[in-house]
Coordinates of C-alpha atoms in Angstrom, one line a residue:
M1 CA -13.7 -26.2 -11.2
E2 CA -10.9 -26.7 -8.7
P3 CA -8.5 -24.2 -7.3
S4 CA -4.9 -23.9 -8.4
K5 CA -1.9 -25.0 -6.3
E6 CA 1.0 -22.9 -5.2
I7 CA 4.3 -24.5 -6.2
I8 CA 7.7 -23.7 -4.8
L9 CA 10.6 -23.9 -7.1
S10 CA 14.3 -23.6 -6.4
P11 CA 16.7 -22.6 -9.1
E12 CA 18.5 -25.9 -9.2
C13 CA 15.3 -27.8 -9.9
A14 CA 13.3 -25.2 -11.9
P15 CA 12.2 -26.7 -15.3
V16 CA 13.0 -25.0 -18.5
G17 CA 9.3 -24.9 -19.5
S18 CA 6.5 -23.4 -17.6
L19 CA 4.1 -24.7 -15.0
A20 CA 0.5 -24.2 -16.1
I21 CA -2.8 -24.3 -14.3
G22 CA -5.9 -24.8 -16.4
A23 CA -9.2 -23.1 -15.5
G24 CA -11.1 -26.3 -15.4
E25 CA -8.7 -28.7 -13.8
E26 CA -5.9 -28.8 -11.4
T27 CA -2.5 -29.4 -12.9
A28 CA 0.7 -28.9 -11.1
T29 CA 3.3 -30.8 -13.2
P30 CA 6.3 -29.1 -14.9
T31 CA 6.5 -29.3 -18.7
R32 CA 9.0 -31.7 -20.2
Q33 CA 12.6 -30.7 -20.9
Q34 CA 12.8 -29.2 -24.3
D35 CA 15.2 -30.5 -27.0
L36 CA 16.6 -27.0 -27.3
Q37 CA 18.4 -25.5 -24.3
F38 CA 18.5 -21.8 -23.4
H39 CA 21.7 -20.2 -24.6
S40 CA 22.1 -17.7 -21.7
A41 CA 23.7 -17.4 -18.4
Q42 CA 21.1 -18.1 -15.7
S43 CA 21.1 -15.8 -12.6
D44 CA 21.6 -17.7 -9.3
E45 CA 18.8 -16.4 -7.1
S46 CA 18.7 -18.1 -3.7
R47 CA 15.0 -18.8 -3.8
F48 CA 12.1 -18.3 -6.2
K49 CA 8.3 -18.8 -5.8
G50 CA 6.6 -20.1 -8.9
I51 CA 2.9 -19.4 -8.8
G52 CA 0.2 -20.9 -10.9
G53 CA -3.4 -20.1 -11.5
D54 CA -4.5 -16.8 -10.1
Y55 CA -1.3 -16.2 -8.3
V56 CA 1.0 -14.2 -10.5
A57 CA 3.3 -11.3 -10.0
G58 CA 5.7 -9.4 -12.1
G59 CA 9.4 -8.7 -11.6
T60 CA 9.8 -5.1 -12.5
T61 CA 11.0 -2.3 -10.2
P62 CA 8.7 0.8 -9.8
V63 CA 10.3 4.2 -10.6
N64 CA 9.3 7.8 -10.0
I65 CA 7.8 10.1 -12.5
W66 CA 11.2 10.9 -14.0
G67 CA 12.1 7.2 -14.4
K68 CA 14.5 7.1 -11.5
P69 CA 14.5 4.6 -8.7
I70 CA 12.2 5.6 -5.8
D71 CA 14.3 6.5 -2.7
D72 CA 11.6 5.8 -0.1
L73 CA 9.3 3.2 -1.7
P74 CA 7.0 2.6 1.4
K75 CA 5.9 6.3 1.2
T76 CA 4.6 5.9 -2.3
G77 CA 1.9 3.7 -3.9
G78 CA -0.6 1.6 -1.9
W79 CA -4.2 2.4 -1.2
V80 CA -3.7 6.1 -0.7
A81 CA -2.3 6.5 -4.3
A82 CA -5.0 4.2 -5.6
F83 CA -7.8 6.4 -4.2
F84 CA -6.6 9.4 -6.2
I85 CA -6.8 7.2 -9.3
F86 CA -10.3 6.0 -8.4
G87 CA -11.5 9.6 -8.5
N88 CA -10.4 10.1 -12.1
E89 CA -12.1 6.9 -13.1
M90 CA -15.3 7.8 -11.3
A91 CA -15.5 11.1 -13.2
E92 CA -14.6 9.5 -16.6
R93 CA -17.3 6.8 -16.2
M94 CA -19.8 9.4 -15.0
A95 CA -19.2 11.4 -18.2
Y96 CA -19.2 8.2 -20.4
F97 CA -22.5 6.9 -19.0
G98 CA -23.9 10.4 -18.8
L99 CA -23.4 10.8 -22.6
S100 CA -24.6 7.2 -23.4
V101 CA -27.9 7.7 -21.6
N102 CA -28.5 11.3 -22.6
M103 CA -27.0 11.8 -26.1
V104 CA -29.7 9.7 -27.9
T105 CA -32.4 11.8 -26.3
F106 CA -30.5 15.0 -27.0
M107 CA -30.2 14.1 -30.7
F108 CA -33.8 13.1 -30.9
Y109 CA -35.4 16.1 -29.0
I110 CA -32.9 18.9 -29.7
M111 CA -31.1 18.0 -32.9
H112 CA -34.4 16.4 -34.3
R113 CA -32.7 13.3 -35.6
P114 CA -34.8 10.1 -35.9
F115 CA -34.7 7.9 -32.8
T116 CA -33.3 4.9 -34.6
S117 CA -30.5 6.8 -36.3
S118 CA -29.7 8.6 -33.1
A119 CA -29.4 5.3 -31.2
N120 CA -27.2 3.9 -34.0
A121 CA -25.0 7.0 -34.0
V122 CA -24.5 6.9 -30.2
N123 CA -23.8 3.1 -30.3
T124 CA -21.3 3.6 -33.0
F125 CA -19.6 6.4 -30.9
L126 CA -19.5 4.1 -27.9
G127 CA -18.1 1.2 -30.0
I128 CA -15.4 3.3 -31.6
S129 CA -14.5 4.8 -28.2
Q130 CA -13.9 1.4 -26.7
V131 CA -12.3 -0.3 -29.6
S132 CA -9.8 2.6 -30.0
S133 CA -8.7 2.0 -26.5
V134 CA -5.9 -0.1 -28.0
L135 CA -4.4 3.2 -29.2
G136 CA -4.2 4.5 -25.6
G137 CA -2.7 1.2 -24.4
F138 CA -0.1 1.3 -27.2
I139 CA 1.0 4.8 -26.5
A140 CA 1.3 4.1 -22.8
D141 CA 3.2 0.8 -23.1
A142 CA 5.4 2.1 -25.9
Y143 CA 6.4 5.7 -25.2
L144 CA 4.7 7.7 -22.5
G145 CA 3.9 5.4 -19.7
R146 CA 0.5 5.2 -18.1
Y147 CA 0.7 8.4 -16.0
W148 CA 1.5 10.7 -18.9
T149 CA -1.0 9.0 -21.2
I150 CA -3.8 9.5 -18.6
A151 CA -2.7 13.1 -18.1
I152 CA -2.8 14.0 -21.8
F153 CA -6.0 12.2 -22.7
T154 CA -7.9 13.3 -19.6
T155 CA -7.3 16.9 -20.8
I156 CA -8.6 15.9 -24.3
Y157 CA -11.6 14.4 -22.6
L158 CA -12.3 17.7 -20.8
L159 CA -12.0 19.7 -24.0
G160 CA -14.6 17.4 -25.7
L161 CA -17.0 17.7 -22.8
T162 CA -16.6 21.5 -22.9
G163 CA -17.4 21.4 -26.6
I164 CA -20.6 19.3 -26.0
T165 CA -21.6 21.8 -23.3
L166 CA -21.3 24.7 -25.8
C167 CA -23.4 22.8 -28.3
A168 CA -26.2 22.3 -25.7
T169 CA -25.9 25.9 -24.4
M170 CA -25.5 28.1 -27.6
S171 CA -28.5 28.2 -29.9
V172 CA -26.3 28.6 -33.0
F173 CA -25.3 25.0 -32.7
T174 CA -28.8 23.6 -32.7
P175 CA -31.8 23.8 -35.0
N176 CA -34.8 26.1 -34.4
Q177 CA -36.8 24.9 -31.4
H178 CA -39.8 27.2 -31.9
E179 CA -43.2 25.6 -32.7
C180 CA -41.7 22.2 -32.2
D181 CA -43.9 20.4 -29.7
Q182 CA -43.9 16.7 -28.6
L183 CA -46.2 15.6 -31.4
S184 CA -44.1 17.4 -34.0
I185 CA -40.9 15.7 -32.8
L186 CA -42.6 12.3 -32.9
L187 CA -43.9 13.0 -36.4
G188 CA -40.5 14.3 -37.5
T189 CA -41.8 17.6 -38.8
C190 CA -39.4 19.8 -36.8
E191 CA -36.6 21.7 -38.4
Q192 CA -33.7 19.3 -39.0
A193 CA -30.2 20.1 -37.8
K194 CA -27.9 21.6 -40.4
P195 CA -25.1 19.5 -41.7
W196 CA -22.4 21.7 -40.1
Q197 CA -24.3 21.6 -36.8
M198 CA -24.3 17.8 -36.8
L199 CA -20.6 17.8 -37.9
Y200 CA -19.7 20.0 -34.9
L201 CA -21.6 17.7 -32.6
Y202 CA -19.9 14.6 -34.0
V203 CA -16.4 16.3 -33.8
V204 CA -16.7 17.2 -30.1
L205 CA -18.4 13.8 -29.4
Y206 CA -15.5 11.9 -31.0
V207 CA -12.9 14.2 -29.3
T208 CA -14.5 13.0 -26.0
G209 CA -14.4 9.4 -27.2
L210 CA -10.7 9.9 -28.0
G211 CA -10.1 11.1 -24.5
A212 CA -11.9 8.1 -23.1
A213 CA -9.9 5.7 -25.4
G214 CA -6.7 7.0 -23.9
I215 CA -7.8 6.8 -20.3
R216 CA -9.7 3.5 -20.2
P217 CA -6.8 1.0 -20.8
C218 CA -4.4 2.9 -18.5
V219 CA -6.4 3.7 -15.3
S220 CA -6.9 0.2 -14.0
S221 CA -3.4 -0.9 -14.8
F222 CA -1.9 2.3 -13.3
G223 CA -3.9 1.8 -10.1
A224 CA -2.7 -1.9 -9.9
D225 CA 0.9 -0.7 -10.4
Q226 CA 0.7 1.0 -7.0
F227 CA 1.0 -2.3 -5.2
D228 CA 4.2 -4.1 -4.4
E229 CA 4.4 -7.3 -6.5
R230 CA 6.9 -8.9 -4.1
S231 CA 4.6 -8.5 -1.1
K232 CA 3.0 -11.7 0.3
D233 CA -0.4 -9.8 0.4
Y234 CA 0.0 -8.7 -3.2
K235 CA -2.7 -11.0 -4.6
T236 CA -5.2 -10.0 -1.9
H237 CA -4.6 -6.3 -2.5
L238 CA -4.9 -6.7 -6.2
D239 CA -8.1 -8.7 -5.9
R240 CA -9.6 -6.0 -3.7
F241 CA -8.3 -3.2 -5.9
F242 CA -10.2 -4.4 -9.0
N243 CA -13.4 -4.7 -6.9
F244 CA -13.0 -1.2 -5.6
F245 CA -12.0 0.0 -9.0
Y246 CA -15.3 -1.3 -10.5
L247 CA -17.1 0.1 -7.5
S248 CA -15.8 3.6 -8.6
V249 CA -17.1 2.8 -12.1
T250 CA -20.5 1.9 -10.7
I251 CA -20.7 5.1 -8.5
G252 CA -20.0 7.2 -11.6
A253 CA -22.7 5.3 -13.5
I254 CA -25.2 5.8 -10.7
V255 CA -24.5 9.5 -10.6
A256 CA -24.9 9.7 -14.3
F257 CA -28.3 7.9 -14.3
T258 CA -29.7 10.0 -11.4
M259 CA -28.1 13.4 -10.7
V260 CA -27.3 14.2 -14.3
V261 CA -30.7 13.2 -15.5
Y262 CA -32.2 15.3 -12.7
I263 CA -30.1 18.3 -13.6
Q264 CA -31.2 17.9 -17.2
M265 CA -34.9 17.8 -16.3
K266 CA -34.7 20.8 -13.9
H267 CA -32.0 23.0 -15.6
G268 CA -31.7 21.9 -19.2
W269 CA -29.2 20.2 -21.4
G270 CA -26.4 22.8 -21.0
S271 CA -26.3 22.3 -17.2
A272 CA -26.4 18.5 -17.6
F273 CA -23.5 18.3 -19.9
G274 CA -21.7 21.2 -18.0
S275 CA -21.9 19.2 -14.8
L276 CA -20.0 16.4 -16.6
A277 CA -17.3 18.8 -17.7
I278 CA -17.0 20.2 -14.2
A279 CA -16.8 16.7 -12.6
M280 CA -14.0 15.8 -15.1
G281 CA -12.2 19.0 -14.4
V282 CA -12.3 18.4 -10.6
S283 CA -11.1 14.8 -11.1
N284 CA -8.2 16.0 -13.2
V285 CA -7.1 18.3 -10.4
V286 CA -7.4 15.4 -7.9
F287 CA -5.4 13.1 -10.2
F288 CA -2.5 15.6 -10.5
V289 CA -2.5 16.3 -6.8
G290 CA -1.7 12.7 -6.1
T291 CA 1.4 12.8 -8.5
P292 CA 4.1 12.6 -5.7
L293 CA 2.5 9.4 -4.4
Y294 CA 2.4 7.4 -7.6
R295 CA 4.7 4.5 -8.6
H296 CA 5.4 4.2 -12.3
R297 CA 6.6 1.6 -14.8
L298 CA 9.0 2.3 -17.5
P299 CA 7.5 2.0 -21.0
G300 CA 9.1 -0.9 -22.9
G301 CA 9.2 0.5 -26.4
S302 CA 6.8 -0.2 -29.2
P303 CA 5.0 -3.5 -28.5
L304 CA 3.8 -3.6 -32.1
T305 CA 7.5 -3.5 -33.3
R306 CA 8.4 -6.4 -31.0
V307 CA 5.5 -8.4 -32.2
A308 CA 6.4 -7.7 -35.8
Q309 CA 10.0 -8.7 -35.1
V310 CA 8.9 -12.1 -33.8
L311 CA 6.6 -12.7 -36.7
V312 CA 9.3 -11.7 -39.3
A313 CA 12.1 -13.7 -37.6
A314 CA 9.9 -16.8 -37.3
F315 CA 8.8 -16.5 -40.9
R316 CA 12.4 -16.2 -42.1
K317 CA 13.2 -19.5 -40.3
R318 CA 10.0 -21.2 -41.2
N319 CA 11.7 -24.0 -43.1
V320 CA 14.5 -24.7 -40.7
S321 CA 14.5 -27.6 -38.2
S322 CA 15.0 -26.9 -34.5
S323 CA 17.2 -30.0 -34.3
S324 CA 19.6 -28.6 -37.0
N325 CA 23.3 -28.5 -36.0
E326 CA 23.3 -24.9 -37.4
F327 CA 21.6 -23.6 -34.2
I328 CA 22.9 -23.6 -30.7
G329 CA 19.5 -23.2 -28.9
L330 CA 16.9 -20.6 -27.9
Y331 CA 18.3 -17.2 -27.2
E332 CA 17.9 -15.3 -24.0
V333 CA 19.9 -12.5 -22.4
P334 CA 22.0 -13.3 -19.3
G335 CA 20.7 -12.5 -15.8
R336 CA 17.3 -12.1 -14.2
N337 CA 16.2 -9.0 -16.2
S338 CA 15.0 -9.3 -19.7
A339 CA 16.1 -7.2 -22.7
I340 CA 12.8 -5.4 -22.7
K341 CA 12.7 -2.2 -20.5
G342 CA 10.1 -2.5 -17.7
S343 CA 9.7 -6.2 -18.1
G344 CA 10.9 -9.3 -16.2
K345 CA 11.8 -12.5 -18.0
I346 CA 9.0 -14.8 -19.1
E347 CA 9.3 -18.6 -18.8
H348 CA 9.3 -20.6 -22.1
T349 CA 6.1 -22.5 -22.9
D350 CA 5.2 -25.2 -25.4
N351 CA 2.3 -23.6 -27.1
F352 CA 2.6 -21.8 -30.5
R353 CA 5.9 -23.6 -31.0
W354 CA 6.2 -22.3 -34.5
L355 CA 7.0 -18.9 -33.0
D356 CA 10.0 -20.4 -31.1
K357 CA 11.9 -20.3 -34.4
A358 CA 12.2 -16.5 -33.9
A359 CA 14.5 -17.3 -30.9
L360 CA 16.6 -20.0 -32.6
Q361 CA 20.2 -18.7 -32.5
P362 CA 22.5 -19.6 -35.4
K363 CA 26.1 -20.3 -34.5
E364 CA 27.3 -17.4 -36.7
D365 CA 25.0 -14.9 -34.8
A366 CA 26.7 -15.5 -31.5
V367 CA 27.9 -11.9 -31.3
D368 CA 25.8 -9.6 -33.4
H369 CA 22.0 -10.0 -33.1
N370 CA 19.6 -8.4 -35.6
P371 CA 16.2 -8.2 -33.8
W372 CA 14.4 -8.9 -37.1
R373 CA 16.3 -12.2 -37.3
L374 CA 16.8 -13.2 -33.7
C375 CA 14.5 -12.5 -30.7
T376 CA 14.8 -13.4 -27.1
V377 CA 12.6 -16.1 -25.5
T378 CA 10.8 -13.3 -23.5
Q379 CA 10.0 -11.4 -26.6
V380 CA 8.6 -14.5 -28.2
E381 CA 6.6 -15.4 -25.1
E382 CA 5.0 -11.9 -25.2
V383 CA 3.5 -12.7 -28.6
K384 CA 2.4 -16.1 -27.3
I385 CA 0.6 -14.5 -24.3
L386 CA -1.2 -12.0 -26.5
L387 CA -2.5 -14.8 -28.8
R388 CA -3.4 -17.0 -25.8
L389 CA -5.3 -14.2 -24.1
L390 CA -7.3 -13.0 -27.1
P391 CA -10.1 -15.6 -27.1
I392 CA -11.1 -15.0 -23.4
P393 CA -12.2 -11.3 -23.7
M394 CA -13.8 -12.1 -27.1
C395 CA -16.1 -14.4 -25.2
T396 CA -17.5 -11.4 -23.3
I397 CA -18.7 -9.7 -26.5
M398 CA -22.2 -11.2 -26.1
L399 CA -22.3 -9.8 -22.5
S400 CA -21.6 -6.4 -24.0
V401 CA -24.3 -6.9 -26.6
V402 CA -26.9 -7.6 -23.9
L403 CA -25.8 -4.5 -22.0
T404 CA -26.0 -2.4 -25.1
E405 CA -29.4 -3.7 -26.0
Y406 CA -30.7 -3.1 -22.5
L407 CA -29.8 0.6 -22.7
T408 CA -32.4 1.1 -25.5
L409 CA -34.8 -1.9 -25.4
S410 CA -35.5 -1.8 -21.7
V411 CA -36.1 1.9 -21.7
Q412 CA -38.7 1.4 -24.5
Q413 CA -40.3 -1.2 -22.2
A414 CA -40.3 1.3 -19.3
Y415 CA -42.2 3.9 -21.3
T416 CA -45.2 1.6 -21.4
L417 CA -45.1 0.8 -17.6
N418 CA -45.9 2.6 -14.4
T419 CA -42.7 4.0 -13.0
H420 CA -44.3 5.4 -9.8
M421 CA -42.7 4.5 -6.5
G422 CA -45.3 5.6 -4.0
N423 CA -45.8 9.3 -4.7
L424 CA -42.5 9.5 -6.5
K425 CA -42.5 9.1 -10.3
L426 CA -39.1 7.9 -11.5
P427 CA -38.0 9.2 -14.9
V428 CA -37.7 6.5 -17.5
T429 CA -34.2 7.5 -18.3
C430 CA -33.2 6.7 -14.7
M431 CA -34.2 3.1 -15.0
P432 CA -30.6 2.0 -16.0
V433 CA -29.5 3.0 -12.5
F434 CA -30.8 -0.2 -11.1
P435 CA -28.0 -2.4 -12.6
G436 CA -25.6 0.0 -11.0
L437 CA -27.3 -0.3 -7.6
S438 CA -27.2 -4.1 -7.8
I439 CA -23.5 -3.9 -8.7
F440 CA -22.9 -1.6 -5.8
L441 CA -24.7 -4.0 -3.4
I442 CA -22.9 -7.1 -4.7
L443 CA -19.4 -5.5 -4.5
A444 CA -20.2 -4.3 -0.9
L445 CA -21.2 -7.8 0.1
Y446 CA -18.6 -9.7 -2.0
Y447 CA -16.0 -10.3 0.7
S448 CA -18.4 -10.8 3.6
T449 CA -20.9 -13.1 1.8
F450 CA -20.0 -14.3 -1.7
A451 CA -16.3 -15.0 -1.3
P452 CA -16.7 -17.2 1.8
L453 CA -19.6 -19.0 0.2
F454 CA -17.7 -19.8 -3.0
R455 CA -14.6 -20.7 -0.9
C456 CA -16.7 -23.4 0.7
I457 CA -17.8 -24.7 -2.7
T458 CA -14.6 -24.4 -4.7
G459 CA -11.9 -24.5 -2.0
H460 CA -10.2 -21.6 -3.8
P461 CA -8.5 -19.2 -1.4
H462 CA -10.3 -16.2 -3.0
G463 CA -13.6 -17.9 -3.6
A464 CA -13.2 -18.6 -7.3
S465 CA -10.5 -18.2 -10.0
Q466 CA -10.8 -15.4 -12.4
L467 CA -12.0 -17.5 -15.3
Q468 CA -14.6 -19.2 -13.0
R469 CA -16.0 -15.8 -12.1
V470 CA -16.1 -14.8 -15.8
G471 CA -18.0 -18.0 -16.6
L472 CA -20.4 -17.4 -13.7
G473 CA -21.1 -13.9 -14.9
L474 CA -21.9 -15.2 -18.4
V475 CA -24.3 -17.8 -17.0
I476 CA -26.1 -15.1 -15.0
S477 CA -26.3 -12.9 -18.1
I478 CA -28.1 -15.7 -19.9
L479 CA -30.7 -15.9 -17.1
S480 CA -31.1 -12.1 -17.2
V481 CA -31.9 -12.0 -20.9
A482 CA -34.1 -15.1 -20.7
W483 CA -36.2 -13.5 -17.9
A484 CA -36.4 -10.3 -20.0
G485 CA -38.0 -12.3 -22.8
A486 CA -40.4 -14.0 -20.5
F487 CA -41.5 -10.7 -18.9
E488 CA -41.7 -8.9 -22.3
R489 CA -44.1 -11.7 -23.5
Y490 CA -46.3 -11.0 -20.5
R491 CA -46.1 -7.2 -20.9
R492 CA -47.0 -7.4 -24.6
N493 CA -50.0 -9.7 -24.1
Y494 CA -51.2 -7.4 -21.2
A495 CA -51.0 -4.3 -23.5
I496 CA -52.9 -6.0 -26.3
K497 CA -55.5 -7.4 -23.9
H498 CA -56.2 -4.0 -22.2
G499 CA -56.3 -1.9 -25.5
Y500 CA -52.8 -0.4 -25.5
E501 CA -51.8 -2.0 -28.7
Y502 CA -51.2 1.3 -30.5
L503 CA -50.4 3.4 -27.4
F504 CA -46.7 2.5 -27.2
L505 CA -45.8 5.7 -25.4
S506 CA -48.5 5.5 -22.8
A507 CA -47.8 4.0 -19.4
M508 CA -50.2 1.2 -18.3
P509 CA -51.1 2.2 -14.7
N510 CA -51.6 -1.3 -13.4
L511 CA -48.3 -2.8 -14.6
S512 CA -45.3 -1.7 -12.7
A513 CA -41.9 -1.0 -14.3
Y514 CA -40.2 -2.5 -11.3
W515 CA -40.7 -5.9 -12.8
L516 CA -37.7 -4.8 -14.9
L517 CA -35.6 -4.8 -11.8
I518 CA -35.2 -8.6 -12.0
Q519 CA -33.4 -8.4 -15.4
Y520 CA -31.5 -5.3 -14.3
C521 CA -30.2 -6.8 -11.1
L522 CA -29.2 -10.1 -12.8
I523 CA -27.3 -8.2 -15.5
G524 CA -25.6 -6.1 -12.8
I525 CA -24.5 -9.3 -11.0
A526 CA -23.2 -10.7 -14.3
E527 CA -21.1 -7.5 -14.7
V528 CA -19.6 -7.8 -11.3
F529 CA -18.4 -11.4 -11.8
S530 CA -17.4 -11.2 -15.5
I531 CA -16.0 -7.7 -16.0
V532 CA -14.1 -7.3 -12.7
A533 CA -12.6 -10.8 -13.0
L534 CA -11.7 -10.1 -16.7
M535 CA -9.9 -6.9 -15.8
E536 CA -7.9 -8.6 -13.0
F537 CA -7.2 -11.6 -15.3
L538 CA -5.9 -9.4 -18.2
Y539 CA -3.7 -7.3 -15.9
Q540 CA -2.1 -10.4 -14.3
E541 CA -1.7 -12.5 -17.4
A542 CA -0.5 -9.7 -19.8
P543 CA 3.3 -9.3 -20.3
D544 CA 4.8 -6.7 -17.9
A545 CA 5.5 -4.2 -20.7
M546 CA 2.1 -4.7 -22.4
R547 CA -0.3 -4.4 -19.5
S548 CA -2.1 -1.4 -20.9
I549 CA -2.7 -3.2 -24.1
G550 CA -3.8 -6.2 -22.1
S551 CA -6.4 -4.1 -20.3
A552 CA -7.5 -2.6 -23.7
Y553 CA -8.6 -6.1 -24.7
A554 CA -11.6 -5.8 -22.3
A555 CA -12.5 -2.4 -23.8
I556 CA -12.1 -3.7 -27.3
A557 CA -14.6 -6.6 -26.5
G558 CA -17.0 -4.0 -25.1
G559 CA -16.7 -1.9 -28.2
L560 CA -17.2 -4.9 -30.5
G561 CA -20.3 -5.6 -28.5
C562 CA -21.8 -2.3 -29.6
F563 CA -21.0 -3.0 -33.2
V564 CA -22.3 -6.6 -33.0
A565 CA -25.5 -5.2 -31.4
I566 CA -26.0 -2.9 -34.4
I567 CA -25.4 -5.8 -36.8
I568 CA -27.8 -8.1 -35.0
N569 CA -30.5 -5.3 -34.9
N570 CA -30.1 -4.7 -38.6
I571 CA -30.3 -8.4 -39.5
V572 CA -33.4 -8.9 -37.3
K573 CA -35.1 -5.8 -38.8
S574 CA -34.4 -6.8 -42.4
T575 CA -35.4 -10.5 -41.9
T576 CA -38.5 -10.1 -39.7
G577 CA -40.0 -7.0 -41.2
N578 CA -41.4 -6.1 -44.6
E579 CA -42.9 -2.6 -45.1
A580 CA -44.2 -3.5 -48.6
K581 CA -46.3 -6.4 -47.1
G582 CA -47.1 -4.5 -43.9
Q583 CA -45.1 -7.0 -41.8
V584 CA -43.9 -5.4 -38.6
S585 CA -40.3 -6.4 -37.5
W586 CA -39.5 -7.7 -34.1
L587 CA -37.9 -4.4 -33.3
S588 CA -40.7 -2.1 -34.4
Q589 CA -40.8 1.3 -32.8
N590 CA -44.3 0.4 -31.6
I591 CA -43.1 -2.1 -29.0
N592 CA -46.6 -3.5 -28.6
L593 CA -46.7 -4.6 -32.2
G594 CA -43.1 -5.8 -32.3
R595 CA -41.7 -9.0 -30.7
F596 CA -39.1 -7.9 -28.3
D597 CA -39.7 -11.2 -26.5
Y598 CA -38.5 -13.2 -29.5
F599 CA -35.5 -10.9 -29.8
Y600 CA -34.5 -11.4 -26.1
W601 CA -34.7 -15.1 -26.5
L602 CA -32.5 -14.9 -29.6
L603 CA -30.0 -13.1 -27.5
A604 CA -30.3 -15.8 -24.8
A605 CA -29.6 -18.5 -27.4
L606 CA -26.6 -16.7 -28.7
S607 CA -25.3 -16.1 -25.2
F608 CA -25.7 -19.8 -24.4
I609 CA -23.6 -20.7 -27.5
N610 CA -21.1 -18.1 -26.5
F611 CA -20.8 -19.6 -23.0
C612 CA -20.2 -23.1 -24.4
V613 CA -17.3 -21.7 -26.4
F614 CA -16.0 -19.9 -23.4
L615 CA -16.2 -23.1 -21.3
F616 CA -14.2 -25.0 -24.0
L617 CA -11.5 -22.3 -24.1
A618 CA -11.3 -21.7 -20.3
R619 CA -10.8 -25.4 -19.5
R620 CA -7.8 -25.5 -21.8
Y621 CA -6.3 -22.2 -20.7
K622 CA -3.0 -22.4 -18.9
Y623 CA -2.2 -19.6 -16.5
R624 CA 1.2 -17.9 -16.5
V625 CA 4.0 -18.7 -14.1
R626 CA 6.4 -16.1 -12.9
K627 CA 9.3 -16.1 -10.6
V628 CA 9.3 -13.6 -7.8
V629 CA 11.9 -13.0 -5.2
E630 CA 10.4 -13.5 -1.7
L631 CA 10.8 -10.6 0.7

């Protein structure tokens, strides 16, 4: 894949269409002149820079918290403001991963739910939490703005964590724990949680998920909003911001997989969940302290309404011809600013041309414009961008499936292995910390090692384009899950050979759990390249007034990964196992009788097919072009 070019356009020679850079080839030619002309007065800026490929910038002016222009812009935003936002994300991710790694165990050991149903319940919670991120993105883009959305939902998040802490602290919310030893728990003979106790746990758990859904799509976009889009160093700052942002995510995960697990083991469940609530409370204070430094973007009104208007207007004109004498061209408002608050104009493109009919302006509508009959070119292009973006994050669903499976399957593997590191015995629940450590290491070395290396190979000024990095991450995830299958085959054969066939909860002293580090580190590297690049890609490519929804695309893909993992698990269990015939499924609770190796290789095959689809789509993707006034 070759790097994109930077193209300079002056207003007298700028084409009506857009300049597009594909992910898989270098293209720097303007689109052909359309038959239809824009029916608008064009602003006469002295000089514009049209940027293809990774190089994009907006055209909106930041405002203060009250929606007024900022008097002294240099004293706001930048890295100082971004670091206040990093703190909020670090605590949110600490709570999220703390719940994901501990809640299954809590339901199994304290609420006395079966392990499989506990894992499915938590996976469902994680999936709904991520998929519902589109709600937070919608509220932010339509009405409240990113700051107020974060402020409200981070408070909801804190209330949910407080409720979970009460559940783990007060005995009234849990079943009787007396005469319930390890064997009784495994056999399922302990007193079950009452329906109202499970209802309370699910309510506070989903309140927490609602808080996360509101925060997740807004934090990364709000942090990126702190940088000046007209600065010549904007792209460099943005590139580094998303790396530091994911570094804060990783630190939160590492703390969740180590300190929170340690607190739970030493001081109990109440203290563990309480520490998450305290961390979230402190981060809320830090976030609000940084308020005077933040730059804000005006909400652009309901994006769903604008999308619906385009679809309705295009449908109403579905039978008309664009060459008809009844129309005078594609409608756009005069000047540089668009009709959408908080958004710059978007250049017209050739794709999804059936949507252009929404902007066809009849001669009789030259004065009064009904938005359900006539939309601006920018409004139409917003819908085109959302459609064009959608396939890319969907191709990361399989990566999310692998990550979800690792949270449970690799922990089951670790139970059968020796987790001693010298004289130190590492708890099995701490094993997921290693992907986080590998992410931390890769991010720390990215600009000193990986970016220069990739720059020599690709010639790209930032080492690799965003879609190239996403693709590289998908390839590494395939290697990770393929290795996991190879090691699991060796581990299973070793267990059978040495008489551990039915001792699936007993550690084999001569086989180290640190062989799992290879698959952990590979999946961590895959996350660095794919997820960080995807967040940056969605922020830069999304319409100005829909950036929170654009960021929610990544979370939706992650949530769908949880659901797809559940579906795959159920299909595999039903097709490979038969209790009536005594046939054990691949995903048997007794890992030594099951065939986790076959399952991992199935995931590798599905991941490879997914990568081929991504490669096809990425090579045909055309990056956005924007016009930015040079400083």
